[in-house]
Short mmCIF file of N, CA and C in Angstrom, two decimals:
data_model
loop_
_atom_site.label_atom_id
_atom_site.label_comp_id
_atom_site.label_asym_id
_atom_site.label_seq_id
_atom_site.Cartn_x
_atom_site.Cartn_y
_atom_site.Cartn_z
N PRO F 1 18.02 49.58 5.78
CA PRO F 1 19.39 49.63 6.26
C PRO F 1 20.10 50.95 5.98
N LEU F 2 19.77 51.62 4.89
CA LEU F 2 20.46 52.87 4.56
C LEU F 2 20.15 53.99 5.55
N GLU F 3 18.96 53.95 6.14
CA GLU F 3 18.55 55.00 7.07
C GLU F 3 18.84 54.62 8.52
N ARG F 4 19.51 53.51 8.74
CA ARG F 4 19.77 53.02 10.09
C ARG F 4 20.84 53.86 10.77
N SER F 5 20.54 54.35 11.96
CA SER F 5 21.51 55.15 12.71
C SER F 5 22.49 54.24 13.43
N SER F 6 23.57 54.82 13.92
CA SER F 6 24.54 54.03 14.69
C SER F 6 23.90 53.51 15.97
N GLU F 7 22.96 54.27 16.52
CA GLU F 7 22.23 53.81 17.71
C GLU F 7 21.37 52.59 17.37
N ASP F 8 20.71 52.61 16.20
CA ASP F 8 19.93 51.46 15.75
C ASP F 8 20.82 50.23 15.62
N VAL F 9 21.99 50.42 15.01
CA VAL F 9 22.93 49.31 14.82
C VAL F 9 23.37 48.75 16.17
N ASP F 10 23.64 49.62 17.12
CA ASP F 10 24.04 49.18 18.46
C ASP F 10 22.94 48.36 19.13
N ILE F 11 21.70 48.79 18.98
CA ILE F 11 20.57 48.06 19.57
C ILE F 11 20.44 46.68 18.92
N ILE F 12 20.50 46.64 17.60
CA ILE F 12 20.40 45.36 16.88
C ILE F 12 21.56 44.45 17.27
N PHE F 13 22.77 44.99 17.34
CA PHE F 13 23.95 44.22 17.71
C PHE F 13 23.77 43.60 19.10
N THR F 14 23.31 44.40 20.04
CA THR F 14 23.11 43.90 21.41
C THR F 14 22.10 42.76 21.43
N ARG F 15 21.04 42.90 20.65
CA ARG F 15 20.02 41.84 20.60
C ARG F 15 20.56 40.58 19.92
N LEU F 16 21.23 40.75 18.79
CA LEU F 16 21.69 39.59 18.03
C LEU F 16 22.77 38.80 18.76
N LYS F 17 23.65 39.46 19.48
CA LYS F 17 24.72 38.72 20.14
C LYS F 17 24.19 37.85 21.28
N GLU F 18 22.92 38.06 21.67
CA GLU F 18 22.29 37.22 22.68
C GLU F 18 21.60 36.00 22.07
N VAL F 19 21.50 35.95 20.74
CA VAL F 19 20.85 34.84 20.05
C VAL F 19 21.86 33.72 19.86
N LYS F 20 21.48 32.51 20.27
CA LYS F 20 22.38 31.36 20.23
C LYS F 20 22.99 31.14 18.84
N ALA F 21 22.20 31.34 17.80
CA ALA F 21 22.69 31.12 16.43
C ALA F 21 23.84 32.07 16.06
N PHE F 22 23.95 33.18 16.76
CA PHE F 22 24.98 34.18 16.46
C PHE F 22 26.10 34.23 17.48
N GLU F 23 26.04 33.43 18.52
CA GLU F 23 26.98 33.59 19.64
C GLU F 23 28.44 33.37 19.27
N LYS F 24 28.72 32.62 18.22
CA LYS F 24 30.12 32.37 17.84
C LYS F 24 30.58 33.23 16.67
N PHE F 25 29.71 34.11 16.21
CA PHE F 25 30.08 35.00 15.11
C PHE F 25 31.09 36.02 15.60
N HIS F 26 32.06 36.33 14.77
CA HIS F 26 33.02 37.38 15.09
C HIS F 26 32.26 38.70 15.16
N PRO F 27 32.59 39.58 16.11
CA PRO F 27 31.88 40.86 16.23
C PRO F 27 31.82 41.68 14.94
N ASN F 28 32.87 41.63 14.13
CA ASN F 28 32.86 42.38 12.87
C ASN F 28 31.80 41.84 11.91
N LEU F 29 31.66 40.52 11.85
CA LEU F 29 30.65 39.91 10.99
C LEU F 29 29.26 40.25 11.51
N LEU F 30 29.07 40.15 12.79
CA LEU F 30 27.78 40.47 13.39
C LEU F 30 27.42 41.94 13.14
N HIS F 31 28.40 42.81 13.20
CA HIS F 31 28.18 44.23 12.92
C HIS F 31 27.74 44.43 11.47
N GLN F 32 28.35 43.70 10.54
CA GLN F 32 27.95 43.80 9.13
C GLN F 32 26.52 43.32 8.93
N ILE F 33 26.14 42.26 9.64
CA ILE F 33 24.76 41.78 9.56
C ILE F 33 23.81 42.86 10.05
N CYS F 34 24.19 43.55 11.12
CA CYS F 34 23.36 44.63 11.66
C CYS F 34 23.21 45.77 10.66
N LEU F 35 24.22 46.02 9.88
CA LEU F 35 24.18 47.09 8.89
C LEU F 35 23.35 46.71 7.66
N CYS F 36 23.40 45.44 7.27
CA CYS F 36 22.81 45.01 6.00
C CYS F 36 21.47 44.30 6.13
N GLY F 37 21.21 43.72 7.28
CA GLY F 37 19.97 42.96 7.46
C GLY F 37 18.75 43.86 7.38
N TYR F 38 17.62 43.28 7.05
CA TYR F 38 16.39 44.06 6.97
C TYR F 38 15.20 43.22 7.40
N TYR F 39 14.14 43.92 7.76
CA TYR F 39 12.89 43.28 8.16
C TYR F 39 12.06 43.00 6.94
N GLU F 40 11.32 41.89 7.02
CA GLU F 40 10.43 41.53 5.92
C GLU F 40 9.16 40.97 6.54
N ASN F 41 8.02 41.57 6.22
CA ASN F 41 6.73 41.04 6.67
C ASN F 41 6.21 40.11 5.60
N LEU F 42 5.94 38.87 5.97
CA LEU F 42 5.50 37.88 5.00
C LEU F 42 4.07 37.46 5.28
N GLU F 43 3.33 37.20 4.21
CA GLU F 43 1.95 36.77 4.33
C GLU F 43 1.88 35.31 4.78
N LYS F 44 0.82 34.97 5.48
CA LYS F 44 0.59 33.60 5.91
C LYS F 44 0.54 32.69 4.69
N GLY F 45 1.17 31.52 4.81
CA GLY F 45 1.12 30.52 3.76
C GLY F 45 2.22 30.61 2.72
N ILE F 46 3.08 31.60 2.81
CA ILE F 46 4.16 31.75 1.84
C ILE F 46 5.22 30.66 2.04
N THR F 47 5.82 30.19 0.96
CA THR F 47 6.90 29.22 1.03
C THR F 47 8.22 29.96 0.87
N LEU F 48 9.09 29.84 1.87
CA LEU F 48 10.40 30.49 1.80
C LEU F 48 11.41 29.64 1.06
N PHE F 49 11.41 28.35 1.35
CA PHE F 49 12.36 27.41 0.75
C PHE F 49 11.64 26.11 0.47
N ARG F 50 12.15 25.41 -0.51
CA ARG F 50 11.68 24.04 -0.77
C ARG F 50 12.86 23.11 -0.51
N GLN F 51 12.54 21.91 -0.10
CA GLN F 51 13.58 20.94 0.20
C GLN F 51 14.47 20.76 -1.03
N GLY F 52 15.78 20.84 -0.80
CA GLY F 52 16.75 20.70 -1.88
C GLY F 52 17.22 22.02 -2.45
N ASP F 53 16.53 23.12 -2.13
CA ASP F 53 16.97 24.45 -2.58
C ASP F 53 18.33 24.78 -1.98
N ILE F 54 19.13 25.49 -2.72
CA ILE F 54 20.39 26.01 -2.19
C ILE F 54 20.06 27.29 -1.43
N GLY F 55 20.50 27.35 -0.18
CA GLY F 55 20.19 28.51 0.65
C GLY F 55 20.94 29.75 0.23
N THR F 56 20.23 30.85 0.08
CA THR F 56 20.85 32.13 -0.24
C THR F 56 20.48 33.20 0.78
N ASN F 57 19.55 32.89 1.65
CA ASN F 57 19.08 33.83 2.67
C ASN F 57 19.02 33.14 4.02
N TRP F 58 18.97 33.97 5.04
CA TRP F 58 18.84 33.48 6.41
C TRP F 58 17.74 34.29 7.05
N TYR F 59 16.77 33.61 7.67
CA TYR F 59 15.64 34.29 8.28
C TYR F 59 15.62 34.05 9.77
N ALA F 60 15.24 35.07 10.51
CA ALA F 60 14.96 34.95 11.94
C ALA F 60 13.49 35.33 12.11
N VAL F 61 12.73 34.47 12.75
CA VAL F 61 11.31 34.74 12.97
C VAL F 61 11.18 35.57 14.23
N LEU F 62 10.74 36.81 14.08
CA LEU F 62 10.61 37.72 15.21
C LEU F 62 9.23 37.65 15.84
N ALA F 63 8.23 37.30 15.05
CA ALA F 63 6.87 37.17 15.56
C ALA F 63 6.13 36.18 14.67
N GLY F 64 5.21 35.46 15.26
CA GLY F 64 4.45 34.48 14.50
C GLY F 64 5.10 33.11 14.59
N SER F 65 4.81 32.28 13.62
CA SER F 65 5.34 30.91 13.64
C SER F 65 5.53 30.44 12.21
N LEU F 66 6.16 29.28 12.09
CA LEU F 66 6.35 28.69 10.77
C LEU F 66 6.28 27.18 10.88
N ASP F 67 6.04 26.55 9.76
CA ASP F 67 6.02 25.09 9.67
C ASP F 67 7.21 24.66 8.84
N VAL F 68 7.85 23.58 9.27
CA VAL F 68 8.95 22.98 8.52
C VAL F 68 8.51 21.58 8.15
N LYS F 69 8.52 21.29 6.86
CA LYS F 69 8.12 19.97 6.38
C LYS F 69 9.31 19.34 5.68
N VAL F 70 9.67 18.14 6.10
CA VAL F 70 10.81 17.44 5.54
C VAL F 70 10.35 16.10 5.01
N SER F 71 10.69 15.82 3.75
CA SER F 71 10.36 14.54 3.14
C SER F 71 11.48 13.56 3.45
N GLU F 72 11.14 12.40 3.95
CA GLU F 72 12.15 11.39 4.28
C GLU F 72 12.65 10.66 3.05
N THR F 73 11.98 10.82 1.92
CA THR F 73 12.39 10.11 0.71
C THR F 73 13.40 10.89 -0.12
N SER F 74 13.70 12.10 0.29
CA SER F 74 14.65 12.93 -0.45
C SER F 74 16.06 12.40 -0.31
N SER F 75 16.87 12.58 -1.34
CA SER F 75 18.27 12.15 -1.29
C SER F 75 19.17 13.27 -0.78
N HIS F 76 18.61 14.41 -0.35
CA HIS F 76 19.39 15.56 0.12
C HIS F 76 19.66 15.43 1.58
#
């Protein structure tokens, strides 16, 4: 993010505002996400969250796939 040019931010902003999850975000907030967000390459099989964890991050899958497993016996 520190080396991101204003052109990079504009490209990211244009792409993100087309994503349904971001469509209601205020442009200023979306711009901040463009400035602070970063790419992360993750190895196959890694666990990002466990059921019941408090969320502190938000991920967008740009390539590949993921599995979501939900236990019906959880009280969460």
